[in-house]
Short mmCIF file of C-alpha atoms and ligand atoms in Angstrom, two decimals:
data_model
loop_
_atom_site.label_atom_id
_atom_site.label_comp_id
_atom_site.label_asym_id
_atom_site.label_seq_id
_atom_site.Cartn_x
_atom_site.Cartn_y
_atom_site.Cartn_z
CA MET A 1 -24.02 -14.12 -13.03
CA THR A 2 -20.96 -15.23 -11.00
CA GLU A 3 -18.05 -15.82 -13.38
CA HIS A 4 -15.52 -16.91 -10.76
CA ASP A 5 -15.36 -19.04 -7.66
CA PRO A 6 -15.75 -16.81 -4.58
CA SER A 7 -14.67 -19.68 -2.32
CA ALA A 8 -11.26 -20.17 -3.98
CA TYR A 9 -9.25 -17.64 -1.92
CA GLY A 10 -10.31 -19.06 1.44
CA ARG A 11 -9.78 -22.67 0.42
CA HIS A 12 -6.04 -22.01 0.11
CA ILE A 13 -5.47 -19.67 3.02
CA ALA A 14 -8.13 -20.02 5.77
CA ASP A 15 -5.97 -21.88 8.30
CA LEU A 16 -3.08 -19.42 7.83
CA TYR A 17 -4.96 -16.18 7.21
CA ASP A 18 -4.84 -14.74 10.72
CA ALA A 19 -1.06 -15.22 10.86
CA THR A 20 -0.64 -13.27 7.61
CA VAL A 21 -2.51 -10.22 8.95
CA ARG A 22 -0.95 -10.21 12.42
CA ASP A 23 0.97 -6.96 11.80
CA PHE A 24 -1.92 -5.07 10.20
CA PRO A 25 -3.22 -1.87 11.90
CA THR A 26 -6.41 -3.67 12.90
CA GLU A 27 -7.15 -1.66 16.05
CA LEU A 28 -6.86 1.63 14.18
CA THR A 29 -8.99 0.33 11.31
CA VAL A 30 -11.71 -0.78 13.72
CA ALA A 31 -11.67 2.61 15.48
CA ARG A 32 -12.01 4.45 12.16
CA LEU A 33 -14.86 2.17 10.98
CA ALA A 34 -16.69 2.60 14.29
CA GLU A 35 -16.45 6.40 13.88
CA LEU A 36 -17.86 6.13 10.34
CA ALA A 37 -20.68 3.81 11.47
CA ASP A 38 -21.59 6.32 14.18
CA GLY A 39 -23.66 3.78 16.11
CA GLY A 40 -25.36 2.38 13.00
CA ALA A 41 -25.29 -1.14 11.59
CA VAL A 42 -22.28 -2.40 9.62
CA LEU A 43 -22.16 -4.88 6.72
CA GLU A 44 -18.74 -6.27 5.84
CA LEU A 45 -18.30 -7.68 2.33
CA GLY A 46 -15.64 -10.41 2.57
CA ILE A 47 -15.98 -10.64 6.34
CA GLY A 48 -13.43 -13.48 6.40
CA THR A 49 -12.28 -14.66 9.82
CA GLY A 50 -13.75 -11.63 11.58
CA ARG A 51 -10.56 -9.60 12.05
CA LEU A 52 -12.64 -6.38 11.92
CA ALA A 53 -16.18 -7.67 12.42
CA LEU A 54 -15.59 -9.25 15.82
CA PRO A 55 -14.14 -6.14 17.52
CA LEU A 56 -16.79 -3.97 15.81
CA ALA A 57 -19.53 -6.25 17.20
CA ALA A 58 -17.85 -6.28 20.61
CA SER A 59 -18.04 -2.47 20.64
CA GLY A 60 -21.84 -2.78 20.53
CA LEU A 61 -22.51 -2.29 16.81
CA ARG A 62 -24.84 -4.56 14.85
CA VAL A 63 -22.56 -6.32 12.36
CA ALA A 64 -23.36 -8.68 9.49
CA GLY A 65 -21.26 -10.13 6.69
CA ILE A 66 -21.15 -11.77 3.29
CA ASP A 67 -18.35 -14.15 2.32
CA GLY A 68 -17.79 -16.75 -0.37
CA SER A 69 -15.58 -19.05 1.71
CA PRO A 70 -17.06 -21.60 4.14
CA GLU A 71 -13.50 -22.22 5.43
CA MET A 72 -12.91 -18.54 6.33
CA VAL A 73 -16.36 -18.32 7.98
CA ALA A 74 -15.66 -21.52 9.95
CA VAL A 75 -12.60 -19.78 11.48
CA LEU A 76 -14.81 -16.80 12.38
CA ARG A 77 -17.45 -19.10 13.90
CA ALA A 78 -14.83 -20.79 16.12
CA LYS A 79 -13.87 -17.49 17.80
CA PRO A 80 -15.66 -16.04 20.83
CA GLY A 81 -18.73 -14.14 19.59
CA GLY A 82 -18.27 -15.53 16.07
CA ASP A 83 -21.50 -17.51 16.17
CA ARG A 84 -23.54 -14.34 16.85
CA ILE A 85 -22.65 -12.53 13.60
CA PRO A 86 -25.06 -13.29 10.74
CA VAL A 87 -23.10 -14.24 7.62
CA VAL A 88 -24.51 -14.95 4.17
CA LEU A 89 -22.37 -17.41 2.18
CA GLY A 90 -22.20 -16.12 -1.37
CA ASP A 91 -20.61 -13.74 -3.85
CA PHE A 92 -20.61 -10.24 -2.38
CA SER A 93 -21.15 -8.68 -5.79
CA GLU A 94 -24.69 -10.03 -5.79
CA ALA A 95 -25.68 -11.74 -2.51
CA SER A 96 -28.10 -10.00 -0.15
CA ALA A 97 -27.90 -9.58 3.60
CA GLU A 98 -30.98 -8.85 5.65
CA GLY A 99 -31.60 -5.25 6.72
CA SER A 100 -30.11 -1.91 5.77
CA PHE A 101 -26.83 -0.50 7.00
CA ALA A 102 -25.14 2.77 7.93
CA LEU A 103 -21.81 1.44 6.73
CA VAL A 104 -20.79 -1.14 4.13
CA VAL A 105 -17.12 -2.11 4.33
CA LEU A 106 -14.83 -3.75 1.74
CA VAL A 107 -11.21 -3.63 2.86
CA TYR A 108 -7.80 -5.17 2.16
CA ASN A 109 -7.94 -4.82 -1.66
CA THR A 110 -10.81 -7.30 -1.83
CA ILE A 111 -12.71 -5.30 -4.49
CA PHE A 112 -9.90 -6.51 -6.79
CA ALA A 113 -10.78 -10.15 -6.04
CA LEU A 114 -13.72 -9.65 -8.41
CA PRO A 115 -12.41 -10.69 -11.81
CA SER A 116 -13.82 -8.02 -14.14
CA GLN A 117 -14.96 -4.43 -14.37
CA ALA A 118 -18.55 -5.67 -14.74
CA ALA A 119 -18.34 -7.65 -11.48
CA GLN A 120 -16.85 -4.66 -9.65
CA VAL A 121 -19.61 -2.38 -10.99
CA ARG A 122 -22.17 -4.93 -9.72
CA CYS A 123 -20.45 -4.92 -6.33
CA PHE A 124 -20.78 -1.14 -5.96
CA ALA A 125 -24.48 -1.44 -6.87
CA ASN A 126 -24.90 -4.24 -4.32
CA ALA A 127 -23.18 -2.18 -1.62
CA ALA A 128 -25.40 0.82 -2.43
CA ARG A 129 -28.52 -1.39 -2.26
CA HIS A 130 -27.65 -2.28 1.34
CA LEU A 131 -27.15 1.32 2.50
CA ALA A 132 -29.68 3.32 4.47
CA PRO A 133 -30.11 6.95 3.29
CA GLY A 134 -26.94 8.88 4.14
CA GLY A 135 -25.02 5.61 4.52
CA ARG A 136 -21.40 5.13 3.52
CA PHE A 137 -19.41 2.56 1.56
CA VAL A 138 -15.73 2.30 2.55
CA ILE A 139 -13.12 0.71 0.32
CA GLU A 140 -9.47 0.09 1.16
CA ALA A 141 -7.20 -0.81 -1.74
CA TRP A 142 -3.74 -0.38 -3.20
CA VAL A 143 -2.99 2.05 -6.00
CA PRO A 144 -1.82 0.13 -9.09
CA ASP A 145 1.90 0.66 -9.61
CA PRO A 146 3.11 -0.85 -12.91
CA ALA A 147 6.51 0.82 -12.35
CA ALA A 148 7.15 -1.61 -9.48
CA PHE A 149 7.32 -4.46 -12.03
CA THR A 150 10.34 -5.43 -14.12
CA ASP A 151 9.43 -7.24 -17.35
CA GLY A 152 5.96 -7.80 -15.87
CA THR A 153 7.10 -9.52 -12.69
CA ALA A 154 7.79 -8.46 -9.09
CA VAL A 155 8.73 -10.16 -5.83
CA ARG A 156 8.11 -8.53 -2.43
CA VAL A 157 9.07 -9.50 1.09
CA LEU A 158 5.90 -9.13 3.17
CA SER A 159 7.44 -10.27 6.45
CA ALA A 160 10.72 -11.83 7.47
CA GLY A 161 11.08 -13.50 10.86
CA ALA A 162 13.76 -15.85 12.18
CA ASP A 163 11.60 -18.93 11.56
CA GLU A 164 8.88 -17.65 9.21
CA VAL A 165 9.06 -15.67 5.93
CA LEU A 166 6.22 -14.46 3.71
CA LEU A 167 7.05 -13.47 0.13
CA GLU A 168 4.79 -12.53 -2.76
CA ALA A 169 5.54 -13.21 -6.42
CA ALA A 170 3.39 -11.28 -8.90
CA THR A 171 2.91 -11.02 -12.64
CA LEU A 172 1.19 -8.02 -14.22
CA HIS A 173 -1.15 -8.22 -17.22
CA PRO A 174 -1.94 -4.64 -18.24
CA ALA A 175 -4.01 -5.65 -21.27
CA ASP A 176 -6.84 -6.78 -18.98
CA GLN A 177 -5.77 -4.90 -15.82
CA THR A 178 -5.08 -8.08 -13.90
CA MET A 179 -2.32 -9.20 -11.59
CA ARG A 180 -1.65 -12.80 -10.57
CA THR A 181 -0.02 -13.25 -7.21
CA THR A 182 1.24 -16.20 -5.21
CA LYS A 183 2.16 -15.68 -1.58
CA ILE A 184 5.00 -17.99 -0.57
CA HIS A 185 4.90 -18.96 3.08
CA LEU A 186 8.14 -20.50 4.34
CA THR A 187 8.51 -22.03 7.76
CA GLU A 188 11.18 -24.21 9.33
CA ARG A 189 8.72 -26.97 10.30
CA GLY A 190 5.83 -26.49 7.84
CA GLY A 191 7.98 -26.18 4.72
CA VAL A 192 6.58 -24.18 1.79
CA ARG A 193 2.94 -23.21 1.21
CA LEU A 194 1.79 -21.46 -1.97
CA LEU A 195 -1.23 -19.15 -1.64
CA PRO A 196 -2.51 -17.94 -5.02
CA ALA A 197 -4.80 -14.94 -5.52
CA ASN A 198 -5.79 -13.08 -8.68
CA HIS A 199 -6.67 -9.41 -8.87
CA ARG A 200 -8.49 -7.26 -11.40
CA TYR A 201 -6.99 -3.94 -10.39
CA ALA A 202 -8.39 -0.44 -10.92
CA TRP A 203 -7.19 3.07 -10.23
CA PRO A 204 -9.20 5.18 -7.76
CA ALA A 205 -10.73 7.26 -10.58
CA GLU A 206 -12.31 4.12 -12.08
CA LEU A 207 -13.68 3.13 -8.67
CA ASP A 208 -15.14 6.64 -8.29
CA LEU A 209 -16.97 6.17 -11.58
CA MET A 210 -18.33 2.80 -10.43
CA ALA A 211 -19.57 4.59 -7.30
CA GLU A 212 -21.31 7.26 -9.40
CA LEU A 213 -23.02 4.53 -11.43
CA ALA A 214 -24.32 3.10 -8.16
CA GLY A 215 -25.65 6.45 -6.92
CA LEU A 216 -22.73 7.08 -4.56
CA GLN A 217 -20.30 9.97 -4.40
CA LEU A 218 -16.76 10.19 -3.08
CA GLN A 219 -16.88 11.99 0.26
CA GLN A 220 -13.30 11.54 1.49
CA ARG A 221 -10.10 9.80 0.47
CA TRP A 222 -7.12 9.12 2.73
CA SER A 223 -3.89 7.25 2.04
CA ASP A 224 -4.44 4.99 5.06
CA TRP A 225 -6.40 4.51 8.27
CA ASP A 226 -4.25 7.21 9.97
CA ARG A 227 -6.04 9.69 7.66
CA THR A 228 -2.73 10.51 5.96
CA PRO A 229 -3.63 12.96 3.16
CA TRP A 230 -4.09 11.54 -0.32
CA THR A 231 -1.18 12.72 -2.53
CA ASP A 232 0.80 11.88 -5.69
CA ALA A 233 2.95 9.56 -3.57
CA SER A 234 0.05 7.54 -2.05
CA ARG A 235 0.42 3.81 -2.68
CA SER A 236 -2.90 2.86 -1.07
CA HIS A 237 -6.22 4.52 -0.36
CA VAL A 238 -9.16 4.46 1.98
CA SER A 239 -12.10 5.85 0.02
CA ILE A 240 -15.40 6.78 1.61
CA TYR A 241 -18.45 6.98 -0.65
CA ARG A 242 -21.81 8.30 0.44
CA THR A 243 -25.33 7.96 -0.90
CA ILE A 244 -26.34 10.97 -2.97
CA ASP A 245 -29.92 11.05 -1.66
CA ASP A 246 -29.46 13.37 1.37
C1 SAM B 1 -8.31 -10.68 2.11
S1 SAM B 1 -9.64 -11.47 2.93
C2 SAM B 1 -10.22 -10.14 3.99
C3 SAM B 1 -10.96 -10.62 5.21
C4 SAM B 1 -11.38 -9.51 6.18
N1 SAM B 1 -12.21 -8.52 5.51
C5 SAM B 1 -10.17 -8.84 6.77
O1 SAM B 1 -9.95 -7.67 6.50
O2 SAM B 1 -9.43 -9.50 7.50
C6 SAM B 1 -10.87 -11.46 1.64
C7 SAM B 1 -12.16 -12.18 2.00
O3 SAM B 1 -13.09 -11.97 0.94
C8 SAM B 1 -13.69 -13.21 0.59
N2 SAM B 1 -14.04 -13.10 -0.85
C9 SAM B 1 -13.21 -12.92 -1.90
N3 SAM B 1 -13.93 -12.80 -3.04
C10 SAM B 1 -15.23 -12.92 -2.69
C11 SAM B 1 -16.45 -12.84 -3.39
N4 SAM B 1 -16.49 -12.61 -4.72
N5 SAM B 1 -17.61 -12.95 -2.71
C12 SAM B 1 -17.60 -13.18 -1.37
N6 SAM B 1 -16.47 -13.25 -0.63
C13 SAM B 1 -15.31 -13.11 -1.29
C14 SAM B 1 -12.65 -14.26 0.90
O4 SAM B 1 -13.25 -15.52 1.12
C15 SAM B 1 -12.01 -13.68 2.16
O5 SAM B 1 -12.67 -14.10 3.32
#
């Protein structure tokens, strides 16, 4: 079924990944996810290097993960507590983890790593399959913004330090709702590193429909982990879907 290589992202970025997410609101995200889990088990799709999974496990929750990248999982395994989290290596749109979960988590735009609408629909179904009755599926993603592109291209400064700069160059392909990005990591000593990632983007309404197809319903939507209300101006969203069966 898999029509792309789920290990590609990690192969390019695993050794650098933690540095690129240093300024993320990780503590707040973990607190919000722990509230949503409410003591129940958590499955993270695209668990990566354990940015969220490790603190969630340290808070006493049972945490498991699925990831396509042996390199990202190796970084997780090397951290304290990283060897105690069960991780299935595979494509999270179809791989199975053991058990059922109160919360399935897919953050940091990673739903868009799946290359087609069909793969994203499969992913919602796979998330729903892992949920206990009344369980929730949380997605964090950006809101597509074609207006940010000029002639189909855009460059953003993600961080700019005295000896380290992270840029992102992107091209937009509206005909198939895809965006190709390359992060450009510049350091005085390490030179230039190019970190490619492709996205099949979708607006929240399309994700809501995928949820409905999987037997889930939108329960809440915020603009961010601060619970900022969802408005016309929102450029990202945290969407919480719940099983319809209760
Ligand atoms: C942007 S990182 C996010 C890591 C972690 N969730 C975090 O928030 O720090 C995306 C992760 O998803 C994994 N990934 C991407 N596509 C995948 C797929 N189709 N199946 C399984 N894992 C995938 C990558 O290997 C990577 O570890």
